[in-house]
Amino acid sequence: LFEQNQAKIKSLHDLDELNQTRINLLGKKGPITEVLRGMKDLDATERPKVGAYANKIKDNLQDVIAERKAVLEQAVIDQKLKQETIDVTLPGDVVKAGTPHILTQIMDDIEEFFIGQGYQVIDGPEVEEDHYNFEMLNIPKNHPARDMQDTFYMGNDLLMRSQTSPVQARTLEVHDFSKGPLKMISPGRVYRRDTDDATHSHQFHQVEGLVIDKHITMADLKGTLLAVAQHVFGKDRTIRLRPSYFPFTEPSVEVDVSCFRCGGRGCAICKYSGWIEVLGAGMVHPNVLTNAGVDPKVYGGFAFGLGPDRFAMLKYGIDDIRSFYQGDQRFLSQFQQEG
Ligand code: PHE
């Protein structure tokens, strides 16, 4: 009985079958129980021998079954572990990281430069009052200079700001000069009623700058603009100031950067001049100071408005301003931010 069943038990591969075999062999209706039950009919001298023998077989069978059970249970666990294994050496799914928009990168770079020079960064509203966009800046109603900036009006006195210069007026009005000079920049969007083409967009960006103190000269303006141009374009660039006109600065200048794409010799990008215009600037007009309640006999300074779109186009050789605003990943993903 033992040998026969030992072999059978060892060949079982299923826990249920093993359990059934255990019940068959060792259960109430099994052969061992039957033998033990039949002992009462045996001779008193036979009983201990038969009893001991039957119990020994019972114990041995129990051991074999327990052993097999452990083997089969371990096999179930092994199988499960195998199925649920995660292969940590498999290559992962590549998560594509986004990158700040190229204009954001240029503006961050410009901001970083000015913050390093001790400037405050000040925000202003994009929906602006005629009062700040024009009147405070020495551009009264019917002034011909309003034609320079075709404006989106949203009512008689509300408009989409056509420049970031209104932030100059707003800041001048509230600045407390007893606490020190005023040095600020204001980056942001501006709007003009232009027909979009390769060099015009009805919405673009400016970074306004304003410095007001007691002894600011045009040399300070020129040095500042040269430094920011070299910060963005490289130390081998230089700048050129040309006389110009803005109602809120006197004198006014337009500022060119030397054309770096053709080494100053002239090429199509700079229309064979060797220079490219990148910003407007000047010494703040006394009327602008007076309008904001600042005494022009004591305080004065410079202002500038530079175009980050222009900066980005020149720096990267982008020939269509509309590329910035079309959200085309094939264009935008070329400008992965370093670091
Ligand atoms: N606001 C002017 C423009 O948009 C630029 C400018 C700013 C000029 C500050 C002088 C001083 O054209």
Coordinates of N, CA, C and O in Angstrom, one line a residue, residues 113-270:
F113 N 19.2 89.6 -17.7 CA 20.2 90.6 -17.9 C 19.9 91.9 -17.0 O 20.7 92.3 -16.3
F114 N 18.7 92.3 -17.2 CA 18.3 93.6 -16.5 C 18.1 93.4 -15.0 O 18.4 94.3 -14.2
I115 N 17.6 92.2 -14.6 CA 17.5 92.0 -13.2 C 18.9 92.0 -12.5 O 19.1 92.6 -11.5
G116 N 19.9 91.5 -13.3 CA 21.3 91.5 -12.8 C 21.8 93.0 -12.7 O 22.8 93.2 -12.0
Q117 N 21.2 93.9 -13.4 CA 21.6 95.3 -13.4 C 20.8 96.1 -12.4 O 20.9 97.3 -12.3
G118 N 20.0 95.4 -11.6 CA 19.2 96.0 -10.5 C 17.9 96.6 -11.0 O 17.3 97.4 -10.3
Y119 N 17.4 96.2 -12.1 CA 16.1 96.6 -12.6 C 14.9 95.8 -11.9 O 15.1 94.6 -11.6
Q120 N 13.8 96.5 -11.7 CA 12.6 95.8 -11.3 C 11.8 95.3 -12.6 O 11.9 96.0 -13.6
V121 N 11.1 94.2 -12.5 CA 10.3 93.8 -13.6 C 8.8 94.1 -13.2 O 8.3 93.7 -12.2
I122 N 8.2 95.0 -14.1 CA 6.8 95.4 -13.8 C 5.9 95.1 -14.9 O 6.2 95.2 -16.1
D123 N 4.7 94.6 -14.5 CA 3.7 94.2 -15.4 C 2.7 95.3 -15.6 O 2.5 96.1 -14.7
G124 N 2.0 95.3 -16.8 CA 1.0 96.3 -17.0 C -0.1 95.7 -17.8 O 0.0 94.6 -18.4
P125 N -1.3 96.3 -17.8 CA -2.5 95.7 -18.5 C -2.4 95.8 -20.0 O -1.8 96.7 -20.6
E126 N -2.9 94.7 -20.7 CA -2.9 94.7 -22.1 C -4.1 95.5 -22.7 O -4.0 96.0 -23.8
V127 N -5.2 95.5 -21.9 CA -6.3 96.3 -22.3 C -6.0 97.6 -21.5 O -6.0 97.7 -20.3
E128 N -5.7 98.7 -22.2 CA -5.2 99.9 -21.6 C -6.1 101.1 -21.9 O -6.9 101.1 -22.8
E129 N -5.9 102.1 -21.1 CA -6.7 103.4 -21.3 C -5.9 104.3 -22.3 O -4.7 104.3 -22.2
D130 N -6.7 105.0 -23.1 CA -6.1 105.9 -24.0 C -5.2 106.9 -23.3 O -4.1 107.2 -23.7
H131 N -5.6 107.2 -22.1 CA -4.9 108.1 -21.2 C -3.4 107.7 -21.0 O -2.5 108.5 -21.1
Y132 N -3.2 106.4 -20.7 CA -1.8 105.9 -20.4 C -1.1 105.6 -21.7 O 0.1 105.8 -21.8
N133 N -1.8 105.0 -22.7 CA -1.2 104.5 -23.9 C -0.7 105.8 -24.7 O 0.3 105.7 -25.4
F134 N -1.4 106.9 -24.6 CA -1.1 108.0 -25.4 C -0.9 109.3 -24.7 O 0.1 109.9 -24.7
E135 N -2.0 109.8 -24.0 CA -1.9 111.2 -23.4 C -0.8 111.4 -22.4 O -0.1 112.4 -22.5
M136 N -0.6 110.5 -21.5 CA 0.5 110.6 -20.5 C 1.8 110.6 -21.2 O 2.8 111.1 -20.6
L137 N 1.9 110.1 -22.4 CA 3.1 109.9 -23.1 C 3.3 111.1 -24.1 O 4.0 110.9 -25.1
N138 N 2.6 112.2 -23.9 CA 2.8 113.4 -24.7 C 2.3 113.2 -26.1 O 2.8 113.7 -27.1
I139 N 1.2 112.3 -26.2 CA 0.6 112.2 -27.5 C -0.9 112.5 -27.4 O -1.8 111.6 -27.1
P140 N -1.3 113.8 -27.4 CA -2.7 114.2 -27.2 C -3.5 113.7 -28.4 O -3.0 113.2 -29.4
K141 N -4.9 113.7 -28.2 CA -5.8 113.3 -29.3 C -5.5 114.2 -30.5 O -5.1 115.3 -30.4
N142 N -5.6 113.6 -31.7 CA -5.4 114.2 -32.9 C -3.9 114.5 -33.2 O -3.6 115.1 -34.2
H143 N -3.0 114.0 -32.3 CA -1.6 114.2 -32.6 C -1.2 113.2 -33.8 O -1.6 112.1 -33.8
P144 N -0.5 113.8 -34.7 CA -0.2 112.9 -35.9 C 0.6 111.6 -35.5 O 0.5 110.7 -36.3
A145 N 1.3 111.6 -34.4 CA 2.1 110.4 -34.0 C 1.2 109.2 -33.8 O 1.6 108.1 -33.8
R146 N -0.1 109.5 -33.5 CA -1.0 108.3 -33.3 C -1.1 107.5 -34.6 O -1.4 106.3 -34.5
D147 N -0.8 108.1 -35.7 CA -0.8 107.3 -37.0 C 0.3 106.3 -37.0 O 0.3 105.3 -37.8
M148 N 1.4 106.5 -36.2 CA 2.5 105.6 -36.3 C 2.1 104.2 -35.7 O 2.8 103.2 -36.0
Q149 N 1.1 104.2 -34.9 CA 0.7 103.0 -34.3 C -0.8 102.8 -34.5 O -1.6 103.3 -33.7
D150 N -1.2 102.1 -35.5 CA -2.6 101.8 -35.8 C -3.2 101.0 -34.7 O -2.6 99.9 -34.4
T151 N -4.2 101.5 -34.0 CA -4.6 100.9 -32.7 C -5.9 100.2 -32.8 O -6.8 100.7 -33.5
F152 N -6.0 99.1 -32.0 CA -7.3 98.5 -31.9 C -8.1 99.2 -30.7 O -7.7 99.1 -29.6
Y153 N -9.1 99.9 -31.1 CA -9.9 100.5 -30.0 C -11.0 99.6 -29.6 O -11.6 98.9 -30.3
M154 N -11.3 99.7 -28.3 CA -12.4 98.8 -27.7 C -13.5 99.8 -27.1 O -14.3 99.3 -26.3
G155 N -13.5 101.0 -27.6 CA -14.4 102.0 -27.0 C -13.7 103.3 -27.2 O -12.6 103.4 -27.7
N156 N -14.3 104.4 -26.7 CA -13.6 105.7 -26.8 C -12.3 105.8 -26.1 O -11.3 106.3 -26.7
D157 N -12.2 105.2 -24.9 CA -11.0 105.4 -24.1 C -10.3 104.1 -23.8 O -9.3 104.2 -23.1
L158 N -10.8 103.0 -24.3 CA -10.2 101.7 -24.0 C -9.6 101.2 -25.3 O -10.2 101.2 -26.3
L159 N -8.4 100.6 -25.2 CA -7.7 100.1 -26.4 C -6.8 98.9 -26.0 O -6.5 98.7 -24.8
M160 N -6.4 98.1 -27.0 CA -5.4 97.1 -26.8 C -4.1 97.9 -26.9 O -3.9 98.5 -27.9
R161 N -3.3 97.9 -25.9 CA -2.1 98.7 -25.9 C -1.3 98.5 -27.1 O -1.1 97.3 -27.5
S162 N -0.8 99.6 -27.7 CA 0.0 99.5 -29.0 C 1.5 99.5 -28.7 O 2.3 99.3 -29.6
Q163 N 1.8 99.6 -27.4 CA 3.2 99.7 -27.0 C 3.3 99.4 -25.5 O 2.3 99.4 -24.8
T164 N 4.4 99.0 -25.0 CA 4.5 98.8 -23.5 C 4.9 100.1 -22.8 O 4.9 100.1 -21.6
S165 N 5.0 101.2 -23.5 CA 5.4 102.5 -22.9 C 4.3 103.0 -21.9 O 4.7 103.7 -20.9
P166 N 3.0 102.6 -22.0 CA 2.1 103.1 -20.9 C 2.6 102.6 -19.5 O 2.3 103.2 -18.5
V167 N 3.3 101.5 -19.4 CA 3.8 101.0 -18.1 C 4.8 102.0 -17.5 O 4.9 102.2 -16.3
Q168 N 5.5 102.7 -18.4 CA 6.4 103.8 -18.0 C 5.6 104.8 -17.2 O 6.0 105.2 -16.1
A169 N 4.5 105.3 -17.8 CA 3.7 106.3 -17.2 C 3.1 105.9 -15.9 O 3.1 106.6 -14.9
R170 N 2.6 104.6 -15.9 CA 1.9 104.1 -14.7 C 3.0 104.0 -13.5 O 2.7 104.3 -12.4
T171 N 4.2 103.6 -13.9 CA 5.2 103.4 -12.8 C 5.7 104.8 -12.3 O 5.9 105.0 -11.1
L172 N 5.9 105.7 -13.3 CA 6.4 107.0 -12.9 C 5.4 107.7 -11.9 O 5.8 108.4 -10.9
E173 N 4.1 107.5 -12.2 CA 3.1 108.1 -11.4 C 3.2 107.7 -9.9 O 2.8 108.5 -9.0
V174 N 3.6 106.5 -9.7 CA 3.5 105.9 -8.3 C 4.9 105.8 -7.6 O 5.0 105.6 -6.4
H175 N 5.9 106.0 -8.4 CA 7.3 105.8 -7.8 C 7.6 106.8 -6.8 O 7.4 108.0 -7.0
D176 N 8.1 106.4 -5.7 CA 8.5 107.3 -4.6 C 10.0 107.5 -4.7 O 10.8 106.7 -4.3
F177 N 10.4 108.7 -5.2 CA 11.8 109.0 -5.5 C 12.6 109.2 -4.2 O 13.8 109.2 -4.2
S178 N 11.9 109.4 -3.1 CA 12.7 109.6 -1.8 C 13.3 108.2 -1.4 O 14.2 108.2 -0.6
K179 N 12.8 107.1 -2.0 CA 13.3 105.8 -1.7 C 14.4 105.4 -2.7 O 15.0 104.3 -2.5
G180 N 14.7 106.2 -3.7 CA 15.8 105.9 -4.6 C 15.3 106.0 -6.1 O 14.2 106.3 -6.3
P181 N 16.3 105.8 -7.0 CA 16.0 106.0 -8.4 C 15.0 104.9 -8.9 O 14.8 103.9 -8.2
L182 N 14.5 105.2 -10.1 CA 13.6 104.2 -10.7 C 14.3 103.5 -11.9 O 14.9 104.1 -12.8
K183 N 14.4 102.1 -11.8 CA 15.0 101.3 -12.8 C 14.0 100.2 -13.1 O 13.9 99.3 -12.2
M184 N 13.4 100.2 -14.2 CA 12.4 99.1 -14.4 C 12.4 98.6 -15.9 O 12.8 99.3 -16.8
I185 N 12.0 97.4 -16.1 CA 11.6 96.9 -17.4 C 10.2 96.3 -17.3 O 9.7 96.0 -16.2
S186 N 9.6 96.3 -18.5 CA 8.2 95.7 -18.5 C 8.1 95.0 -19.9 O 7.9 95.5 -20.9
P187 N 8.2 93.6 -19.8 CA 8.0 92.8 -21.0 C 6.5 92.5 -21.2 O 5.8 92.3 -20.2
G188 N 6.1 92.4 -22.4 CA 4.7 91.9 -22.6 C 4.3 92.0 -24.0 O 5.0 92.4 -24.9
R189 N 3.0 91.7 -24.2 CA 2.4 91.7 -25.6 C 1.8 93.1 -25.9 O 1.3 93.8 -25.0
V190 N 2.0 93.4 -27.2 CA 1.3 94.7 -27.7 C 0.6 94.3 -29.0 O 0.8 93.3 -29.6
Y191 N -0.3 95.2 -29.4 CA -1.2 95.0 -30.5 C -1.3 96.2 -31.4 O -1.4 97.3 -31.0
R192 N -1.2 95.9 -32.7 CA -1.4 96.9 -33.7 C -2.2 96.4 -34.9 O -2.1 95.3 -35.3
R193 N -3.0 97.4 -35.5 CA -3.9 97.0 -36.6 C -3.1 96.8 -37.9 O -3.2 97.6 -38.8
D194 N -2.2 95.9 -37.9 CA -1.4 95.6 -39.1 C -1.9 94.4 -39.8 O -2.5 93.5 -39.2
T195 N -1.7 94.3 -41.1 CA -2.0 93.1 -41.8 C -0.8 92.1 -41.7 O 0.3 92.5 -41.9
D196 N -1.1 90.9 -41.2 CA 0.0 90.0 -40.9 C 0.7 89.6 -42.2 O 0.1 89.3 -43.2
D197 N 2.0 89.7 -42.2 CA 2.9 89.1 -43.2 C 4.2 88.7 -42.6 O 4.3 88.6 -41.4
A198 N 5.2 88.5 -43.4 CA 6.4 87.9 -42.9 C 7.1 88.8 -41.8 O 7.8 88.3 -40.9
T199 N 6.9 90.1 -41.9 CA 7.5 91.0 -40.9 C 6.6 91.7 -40.0 O 7.0 92.5 -39.2
H200 N 5.3 91.5 -40.2 CA 4.3 92.2 -39.4 C 3.3 91.2 -38.7 O 2.9 90.2 -39.4
S201 N 3.0 91.5 -37.5 CA 2.0 90.6 -36.8 C 1.1 91.6 -36.0 O 1.6 92.6 -35.4
H202 N -0.2 91.3 -36.0 CA -1.1 92.3 -35.3 C -0.9 92.2 -33.7 O -1.4 93.0 -33.0
Q203 N -0.1 91.2 -33.3 CA 0.2 91.0 -31.9 C 1.7 90.6 -31.8 O 2.1 89.7 -32.5
F204 N 2.5 91.4 -31.1 CA 3.9 91.0 -30.9 C 4.4 91.4 -29.5 O 3.5 91.6 -28.7
H205 N 5.6 91.5 -29.3 CA 6.1 91.7 -27.9 C 7.1 92.9 -27.9 O 7.7 93.2 -28.9
Q206 N 7.1 93.5 -26.7 CA 8.1 94.5 -26.4 C 8.7 94.3 -25.0 O 8.0 93.8 -24.2
V207 N 9.9 94.8 -24.8 CA 10.4 94.9 -23.5 C 10.7 96.4 -23.3 O 11.6 97.0 -23.9
E208 N 9.9 97.1 -22.5 CA 10.1 98.5 -22.2 C 11.1 98.6 -21.1 O 11.3 97.8 -20.2
G209 N 11.9 99.7 -21.2 CA 12.9 100.0 -20.1 C 12.8 101.4 -19.7 O 12.5 102.3 -20.6
L210 N 13.0 101.7 -18.4 CA 12.9 103.1 -18.0 C 13.9 103.3 -16.8 O 13.8 102.5 -15.9
V211 N 14.7 104.3 -16.9 CA 15.6 104.6 -15.8 C 15.5 106.1 -15.5 O 15.7 106.9 -16.4
I212 N 15.1 106.5 -14.3 CA 15.0 107.9 -13.9 C 15.8 108.1 -12.6 O 15.6 107.4 -11.6
D213 N 16.7 109.1 -12.7 CA 17.5 109.5 -11.5 C 17.9 110.9 -11.7 O 17.4 111.6 -12.6
K214 N 18.9 111.3 -10.9 CA 19.3 112.7 -11.0 C 20.3 113.1 -12.1 O 20.3 114.2 -12.6
H215 N 21.2 112.2 -12.4 CA 22.2 112.5 -13.4 C 22.4 111.4 -14.5 O 23.5 110.9 -14.7
I216 N 21.3 111.1 -15.1 CA 21.4 110.1 -16.2 C 21.6 110.8 -17.5 O 21.0 111.8 -17.8
T217 N 22.5 110.2 -18.3 CA 22.9 110.8 -19.6 C 22.6 109.9 -20.7 O 22.4 108.7 -20.5
M218 N 22.8 110.4 -21.9 CA 22.6 109.5 -23.1 C 23.7 108.5 -23.2 O 23.5 107.4 -23.8
A219 N 24.9 108.8 -22.5 CA 25.9 107.8 -22.5 C 25.5 106.5 -21.7 O 25.8 105.4 -22.1
D220 N 24.7 106.8 -20.6 CA 24.2 105.6 -19.9 C 23.2 104.8 -20.7 O 23.3 103.6 -20.7
L221 N 22.4 105.5 -21.5 CA 21.5 104.8 -22.4 C 22.3 103.9 -23.4 O 22.0 102.7 -23.6
K222 N 23.3 104.5 -24.0 CA 24.1 103.8 -25.1 C 24.8 102.6 -24.5 O 24.8 101.5 -25.0
G223 N 25.4 102.8 -23.3 CA 26.1 101.7 -22.6 C 25.2 100.6 -22.3 O 25.5 99.4 -22.4
T224 N 24.0 100.9 -21.8 CA 23.0 99.9 -21.4 C 22.6 99.1 -22.6 O 22.5 97.8 -22.6
L225 N 22.3 99.8 -23.7 CA 21.8 99.1 -24.9 C 22.9 98.2 -25.6 O 22.6 97.1 -26.1
L226 N 24.1 98.7 -25.5 CA 25.3 97.9 -26.0 C 25.4 96.7 -25.2 O 25.6 95.6 -25.8
A227 N 25.3 96.8 -23.9 CA 25.5 95.6 -23.0 C 24.4 94.6 -23.2 O 24.7 93.4 -23.3
V228 N 23.1 95.0 -23.4 CA 22.1 94.0 -23.6 C 22.2 93.4 -25.0 O 22.0 92.2 -25.1
A229 N 22.6 94.2 -26.0 CA 22.8 93.6 -27.3 C 23.9 92.6 -27.3 O 23.7 91.5 -27.9
Q230 N 25.0 92.9 -26.6 CA 26.1 91.9 -26.5 C 25.7 90.7 -25.7 O 26.2 89.6 -25.9
H231 N 24.9 90.9 -24.7 CA 24.4 89.8 -23.8 C 23.6 88.8 -24.7 O 23.8 87.6 -24.6
V232 N 22.8 89.3 -25.6 CA 21.9 88.4 -26.4 C 22.6 87.9 -27.6 O 22.5 86.7 -27.9
F233 N 23.4 88.8 -28.3 CA 23.9 88.4 -29.6 C 25.4 88.0 -29.6 O 25.9 87.4 -30.5
G234 N 26.1 88.4 -28.5 CA 27.5 88.0 -28.5 C 28.4 89.3 -28.4 O 28.0 90.3 -28.9
K235 N 29.6 89.1 -27.9 CA 30.5 90.2 -27.6 C 31.0 90.8 -28.9 O 31.5 92.0 -28.9
D236 N 30.9 90.1 -30.0 CA 31.5 90.7 -31.2 C 30.5 91.6 -32.0 O 30.8 92.1 -33.0
R237 N 29.3 91.9 -31.3 CA 28.4 92.8 -32.0 C 28.6 94.2 -31.4 O 29.0 94.4 -30.3
T238 N 28.2 95.1 -32.3 CA 28.2 96.5 -31.8 C 26.9 97.2 -32.1 O 26.0 96.5 -32.8
I239 N 26.6 98.4 -31.6 CA 25.4 99.0 -32.0 C 25.6 100.4 -32.6 O 26.7 101.0 -32.5
R240 N 24.6 100.9 -33.2 CA 24.6 102.2 -33.8 C 23.4 103.0 -33.5 O 22.3 102.4 -33.6
L241 N 23.5 104.2 -33.1 CA 22.3 105.1 -32.8 C 22.0 106.0 -33.9 O 22.9 106.7 -34.4
R242 N 20.8 106.0 -34.4 CA 20.4 107.0 -35.5 C 19.3 107.9 -34.9 O 18.4 107.5 -34.2
P243 N 19.4 109.2 -35.3 CA 18.3 110.1 -34.8 C 16.9 109.7 -35.3 O 16.8 109.2 -36.4
S244 N 16.0 109.8 -34.4 CA 14.6 109.4 -34.8 C 13.6 110.3 -34.0 O 14.0 111.4 -33.5
Y245 N 12.4 109.9 -34.0 CA 11.4 110.8 -33.4 C 10.4 109.9 -32.6 O 9.8 108.9 -33.2
F246 N 10.2 110.1 -31.3 CA 9.1 109.6 -30.5 C 8.6 110.8 -29.7 O 9.4 111.6 -29.2
P247 N 7.2 110.9 -29.5 CA 6.7 112.1 -28.8 C 7.2 112.1 -27.3 O 7.2 113.1 -26.7
F248 N 7.5 110.9 -26.8 CA 7.8 110.8 -25.3 C 9.3 110.8 -25.0 O 9.6 110.6 -23.9
T249 N 10.1 110.9 -26.0 CA 11.6 111.1 -25.8 C 12.1 112.2 -26.6 O 11.7 112.5 -27.7
E250 N 13.1 112.8 -26.0 CA 13.8 113.9 -26.8 C 15.2 114.1 -26.2 O 15.3 114.4 -25.0
P251 N 16.3 113.8 -26.9 CA 16.2 113.3 -28.3 C 15.8 111.9 -28.3 O 15.9 111.1 -27.3
S252 N 15.4 111.4 -29.5 CA 15.0 110.1 -29.7 C 16.0 109.4 -30.7 O 16.6 110.0 -31.6
V253 N 16.1 108.1 -30.5 CA 17.0 107.3 -31.4 C 16.4 106.0 -31.8 O 15.6 105.5 -31.1
E254 N 16.8 105.6 -33.0 CA 16.6 104.2 -33.4 C 17.9 103.5 -33.3 O 18.9 104.1 -33.6
V255 N 17.9 102.2 -32.8 CA 19.2 101.6 -32.6 C 19.3 100.3 -33.5 O 18.4 99.5 -33.6
D256 N 20.4 100.3 -34.1 CA 20.7 99.1 -35.0 C 21.8 98.3 -34.3 O 22.7 98.8 -33.6
V257 N 21.8 97.0 -34.6 CA 22.8 96.0 -34.2 C 23.6 95.7 -35.4 O 23.0 95.5 -36.5
S258 N 24.9 95.5 -35.3 CA 25.7 95.1 -36.5 C 25.2 93.8 -37.0 O 24.9 92.9 -36.2
C259 N 25.1 93.6 -38.3 CA 24.6 92.4 -38.8 C 25.6 91.2 -38.6 O 26.6 91.2 -39.2
F260 N 25.2 90.3 -37.8 CA 26.1 89.2 -37.5 C 26.1 88.1 -38.5 O 27.0 87.3 -38.5
R261 N 25.1 88.1 -39.3 CA 24.9 86.9 -40.2 C 25.9 87.1 -41.4 O 26.3 86.2 -42.0
C262 N 26.3 88.4 -41.6 CA 27.3 88.6 -42.8 C 28.5 89.4 -42.3 O 29.1 90.1 -43.1
G263 N 28.7 89.3 -41.0 CA 30.0 89.9 -40.5 C 30.1 91.4 -40.8 O 31.2 91.9 -41.0
G264 N 29.0 92.1 -40.8 CA 29.1 93.6 -41.0 C 29.4 94.0 -42.4 O 29.4 95.2 -42.7
R265 N 29.5 93.0 -43.4 CA 29.8 93.4 -44.7 C 28.5 93.7 -45.5 O 28.6 94.3 -46.6
G266 N 27.4 93.3 -45.0 CA 26.2 93.5 -45.8 C 25.7 92.3 -46.5 O 26.4 91.6 -47.1
C267 N 24.4 92.0 -46.3 CA 23.8 90.8 -46.9 C 22.3 91.1 -47.0 O 21.8 92.1 -46.5
A268 N 21.5 90.1 -47.5 CA 20.1 90.3 -47.7 C 19.4 90.6 -46.4 O 18.5 91.5 -46.4
I269 N 19.8 90.0 -45.3 CA 19.1 90.1 -44.1 C 19.1 91.6 -43.6 O 18.1 92.1 -43.1
C270 N 20.2 92.3 -43.8 CA 20.3 93.7 -43.4 C 20.2 94.6 -44.6 O 20.6 95.7 -44.5

